[in-house]
Amino acid sequence: MEHGYAKQTALSEYKKQSRGGSGIKTAEITPKTGALVSAHAVSTEAELFALSAKGQMIRTPLDTVRSTGRSAQGVRIMDLKPGDRVAGTVVI
């Protein structure tokens, strides 16, 4: 998420929708977490790279990111400088 938060949620928590579905909530968006930046379907052996708008970058194994429910806010994985935000993520 925009302010350095991340979470993992099992795919089994997402119901299948057909045409006319109204969507499924995947994260609790608050001023603390910021907007959702990206979402990926991953395995636990993967690593996450996160890049901030001001050039800060982190690399973290996904097994360190806690698994939570769909409506949870997540856990902080990146400490950002004031005025910075997560610009994007890549899973390797």
PDB file of N, CA, C and O in Angstrom, residues 1-4 37 49-59 78-90:
ATOM      1  N   MET A   1       0.832  -1.164   0.000  1.00  0.00           N
ATOM      2  CA  MET A   1       0.000   0.000   0.000  1.00  0.00           C
ATOM      3  C   MET A   1       0.884   1.236   0.000  1.00  0.00           C
ATOM      4  O   MET A   1       2.076   1.150   0.256  1.00  0.00           O
ATOM      5  N   GLU A   2       0.319   2.337  -0.266  1.00  0.00           N
ATOM      6  CA  GLU A   2       1.049   3.575  -0.523  1.00  0.00           C
ATOM      7  C   GLU A   2       1.974   4.018   0.611  1.00  0.00           C
ATOM      8  O   GLU A   2       3.028   4.598   0.367  1.00  0.00           O
ATOM      9  N   HIS A   3       1.609   3.742   1.856  1.00  0.00           N
ATOM     10  CA  HIS A   3       2.412   4.194   2.989  1.00  0.00           C
ATOM     11  C   HIS A   3       3.297   3.098   3.565  1.00  0.00           C
ATOM     12  O   HIS A   3       3.711   3.171   4.723  1.00  0.00           O
ATOM     13  N   GLY A   4       3.608   2.058   2.776  1.00  0.00           N
ATOM     14  CA  GLY A   4       4.571   1.039   3.186  1.00  0.00           C
ATOM     15  C   GLY A   4       3.987  -0.184   3.851  1.00  0.00           C
ATOM     16  O   GLY A   4       4.719  -0.941   4.473  1.00  0.00           O
ATOM     17  N   VAL A  37      -1.460   0.108  -4.010  1.00  0.00           N
ATOM     18  CA  VAL A  37      -0.529   0.371  -5.108  1.00  0.00           C
ATOM     19  C   VAL A  37      -0.503  -0.796  -6.085  1.00  0.00           C
ATOM     20  O   VAL A  37      -0.556  -0.596  -7.295  1.00  0.00           O
ATOM     21  N   PHE A  49      10.105  -6.751  -4.136  1.00  0.00           N
ATOM     22  CA  PHE A  49      10.864  -5.516  -4.264  1.00  0.00           C
ATOM     23  C   PHE A  49       9.860  -4.379  -4.245  1.00  0.00           C
ATOM     24  O   PHE A  49       8.879  -4.407  -4.993  1.00  0.00           O
ATOM     25  N   ALA A  50      10.081  -3.390  -3.413  1.00  0.00           N
ATOM     26  CA  ALA A  50       9.211  -2.214  -3.360  1.00  0.00           C
ATOM     27  C   ALA A  50      10.059  -0.974  -3.598  1.00  0.00           C
ATOM     28  O   ALA A  50      11.141  -0.827  -3.022  1.00  0.00           O
ATOM     29  N   LEU A  51       9.580  -0.094  -4.454  1.00  0.00           N
ATOM     30  CA  LEU A  51      10.292   1.125  -4.826  1.00  0.00           C
ATOM     31  C   LEU A  51       9.439   2.335  -4.468  1.00  0.00           C
ATOM     32  O   LEU A  51       8.253   2.372  -4.767  1.00  0.00           O
ATOM     33  N   SER A  52      10.064   3.319  -3.833  1.00  0.00           N
ATOM     34  CA  SER A  52       9.337   4.528  -3.466  1.00  0.00           C
ATOM     35  C   SER A  52       9.489   5.586  -4.563  1.00  0.00           C
ATOM     36  O   SER A  52      10.354   5.486  -5.429  1.00  0.00           O
ATOM     37  N   ALA A  53       8.649   6.597  -4.495  1.00  0.00           N
ATOM     38  CA  ALA A  53       8.679   7.676  -5.482  1.00  0.00           C
ATOM     39  C   ALA A  53       9.991   8.458  -5.424  1.00  0.00           C
ATOM     40  O   ALA A  53      10.427   9.025  -6.427  1.00  0.00           O
ATOM     41  N   LYS A  54      10.652   8.481  -4.271  1.00  0.00           N
ATOM     42  CA  LYS A  54      11.915   9.211  -4.122  1.00  0.00           C
ATOM     43  C   LYS A  54      13.146   8.308  -4.263  1.00  0.00           C
ATOM     44  O   LYS A  54      14.247   8.712  -3.932  1.00  0.00           O
ATOM     45  N   GLY A  55      12.946   7.060  -4.747  1.00  0.00           N
ATOM     46  CA  GLY A  55      14.074   6.195  -5.053  1.00  0.00           C
ATOM     47  C   GLY A  55      14.497   5.205  -3.992  1.00  0.00           C
ATOM     48  O   GLY A  55      15.450   4.458  -4.199  1.00  0.00           O
ATOM     49  N   GLN A  56      13.842   5.162  -2.861  1.00  0.00           N
ATOM     50  CA  GLN A  56      14.177   4.177  -1.837  1.00  0.00           C
ATOM     51  C   GLN A  56      13.683   2.803  -2.306  1.00  0.00           C
ATOM     52  O   GLN A  56      12.598   2.685  -2.862  1.00  0.00           O
ATOM     53  N   MET A  57      14.471   1.744  -2.071  1.00  0.00           N
ATOM     54  CA  MET A  57      14.071   0.410  -2.508  1.00  0.00           C
ATOM     55  C   MET A  57      14.363  -0.604  -1.417  1.00  0.00           C
ATOM     56  O   MET A  57      15.371  -0.501  -0.720  1.00  0.00           O
ATOM     57  N   ILE A  58      13.451  -1.578  -1.250  1.00  0.00           N
ATOM     58  CA  ILE A  58      13.672  -2.665  -0.307  1.00  0.00           C
ATOM     59  C   ILE A  58      13.454  -3.990  -1.023  1.00  0.00           C
ATOM     60  O   ILE A  58      12.768  -4.068  -2.039  1.00  0.00           O
ATOM     61  N   ARG A  59      14.056  -5.028  -0.461  1.00  0.00           N
ATOM     62  CA  ARG A  59      13.866  -6.395  -0.944  1.00  0.00           C
ATOM     63  C   ARG A  59      13.580  -7.240   0.282  1.00  0.00           C
ATOM     64  O   ARG A  59      14.358  -7.238   1.238  1.00  0.00           O
ATOM     65  N   MET A  78       7.940  -1.222   4.949  1.00  0.00           N
ATOM     66  CA  MET A  78       8.869  -0.204   4.459  1.00  0.00           C
ATOM     67  C   MET A  78       8.669   1.097   5.233  1.00  0.00           C
ATOM     68  O   MET A  78       7.561   1.618   5.294  1.00  0.00           O
ATOM     69  N   ASP A  79       9.744   1.599   5.849  1.00  0.00           N
ATOM     70  CA  ASP A  79       9.694   2.897   6.518  1.00  0.00           C
ATOM     71  C   ASP A  79      10.047   3.964   5.488  1.00  0.00           C
ATOM     72  O   ASP A  79      11.131   3.941   4.912  1.00  0.00           O
ATOM     73  N   LEU A  80       9.127   4.877   5.274  1.00  0.00           N
ATOM     74  CA  LEU A  80       9.308   5.907   4.256  1.00  0.00           C
ATOM     75  C   LEU A  80       9.647   7.248   4.884  1.00  0.00           C
ATOM     76  O   LEU A  80       9.228   7.547   6.002  1.00  0.00           O
ATOM     77  N   LYS A  81      10.376   8.058   4.140  1.00  0.00           N
ATOM     78  CA  LYS A  81      10.679   9.414   4.581  1.00  0.00           C
ATOM     79  C   LYS A  81       9.426  10.272   4.446  1.00  0.00           C
ATOM     80  O   LYS A  81       8.537   9.955   3.648  1.00  0.00           O
ATOM     81  N   PRO A  82       9.328  11.364   5.190  1.00  0.00           N
ATOM     82  CA  PRO A  82       8.150  12.233   5.085  1.00  0.00           C
ATOM     83  C   PRO A  82       7.935  12.708   3.642  1.00  0.00           C
ATOM     84  O   PRO A  82       8.872  13.095   2.956  1.00  0.00           O
ATOM     85  N   GLY A  83       6.690  12.599   3.175  1.00  0.00           N
ATOM     86  CA  GLY A  83       6.348  13.037   1.829  1.00  0.00           C
ATOM     87  C   GLY A  83       6.584  11.994   0.744  1.00  0.00           C
ATOM     88  O   GLY A  83       6.256  12.208  -0.421  1.00  0.00           O
ATOM     89  N   ASP A  84       7.169  10.849   1.110  1.00  0.00           N
ATOM     90  CA  ASP A  84       7.429   9.780   0.141  1.00  0.00           C
ATOM     91  C   ASP A  84       6.260   8.798   0.154  1.00  0.00           C
ATOM     92  O   ASP A  84       5.463   8.762   1.077  1.00  0.00           O
ATOM     93  N   ARG A  85       6.160   7.982  -0.899  1.00  0.00           N
ATOM     94  CA  ARG A  85       5.123   6.952  -0.983  1.00  0.00           C
ATOM     95  C   ARG A  85       5.642   5.806  -1.836  1.00  0.00           C
ATOM     96  O   ARG A  85       6.588   5.982  -2.608  1.00  0.00           O
ATOM     97  N   VAL A  86       5.045   4.633  -1.697  1.00  0.00           N
ATOM     98  CA  VAL A  86       5.415   3.479  -2.510  1.00  0.00           C
ATOM     99  C   VAL A  86       4.907   3.734  -3.919  1.00  0.00           C
ATOM    100  O   VAL A  86       3.725   4.027  -4.132  1.00  0.00           O
ATOM    101  N   ALA A  87       5.788   3.623  -4.896  1.00  0.00           N
ATOM    102  CA  ALA A  87       5.417   3.862  -6.283  1.00  0.00           C
ATOM    103  C   ALA A  87       5.060   2.574  -7.011  1.00  0.00           C
ATOM    104  O   ALA A  87       4.232   2.568  -7.909  1.00  0.00           O
ATOM    105  N   GLY A  88       5.677   1.458  -6.628  1.00  0.00           N
ATOM    106  CA  GLY A  88       5.385   0.191  -7.284  1.00  0.00           C
ATOM    107  C   GLY A  88       6.099  -0.963  -6.628  1.00  0.00           C
ATOM    108  O   GLY A  88       6.994  -0.771  -5.805  1.00  0.00           O
ATOM    109  N   THR A  89       5.663  -2.170  -6.975  1.00  0.00           N
ATOM    110  CA  THR A  89       6.273  -3.382  -6.444  1.00  0.00           C
ATOM    111  C   THR A  89       6.483  -4.385  -7.570  1.00  0.00           C
ATOM    112  O   THR A  89       5.783  -4.358  -8.578  1.00  0.00           O
ATOM    113  N   VAL A  90       7.443  -5.282  -7.347  1.00  0.00           N
ATOM    114  CA  VAL A  90       7.726  -6.371  -8.286  1.00  0.00           C
ATOM    115  C   VAL A  90       7.955  -7.618  -7.440  1.00  0.00           C
ATOM    116  O   VAL A  90       8.620  -7.575  -6.413  1.00  0.00           O
TER     117      VAL A  90
END
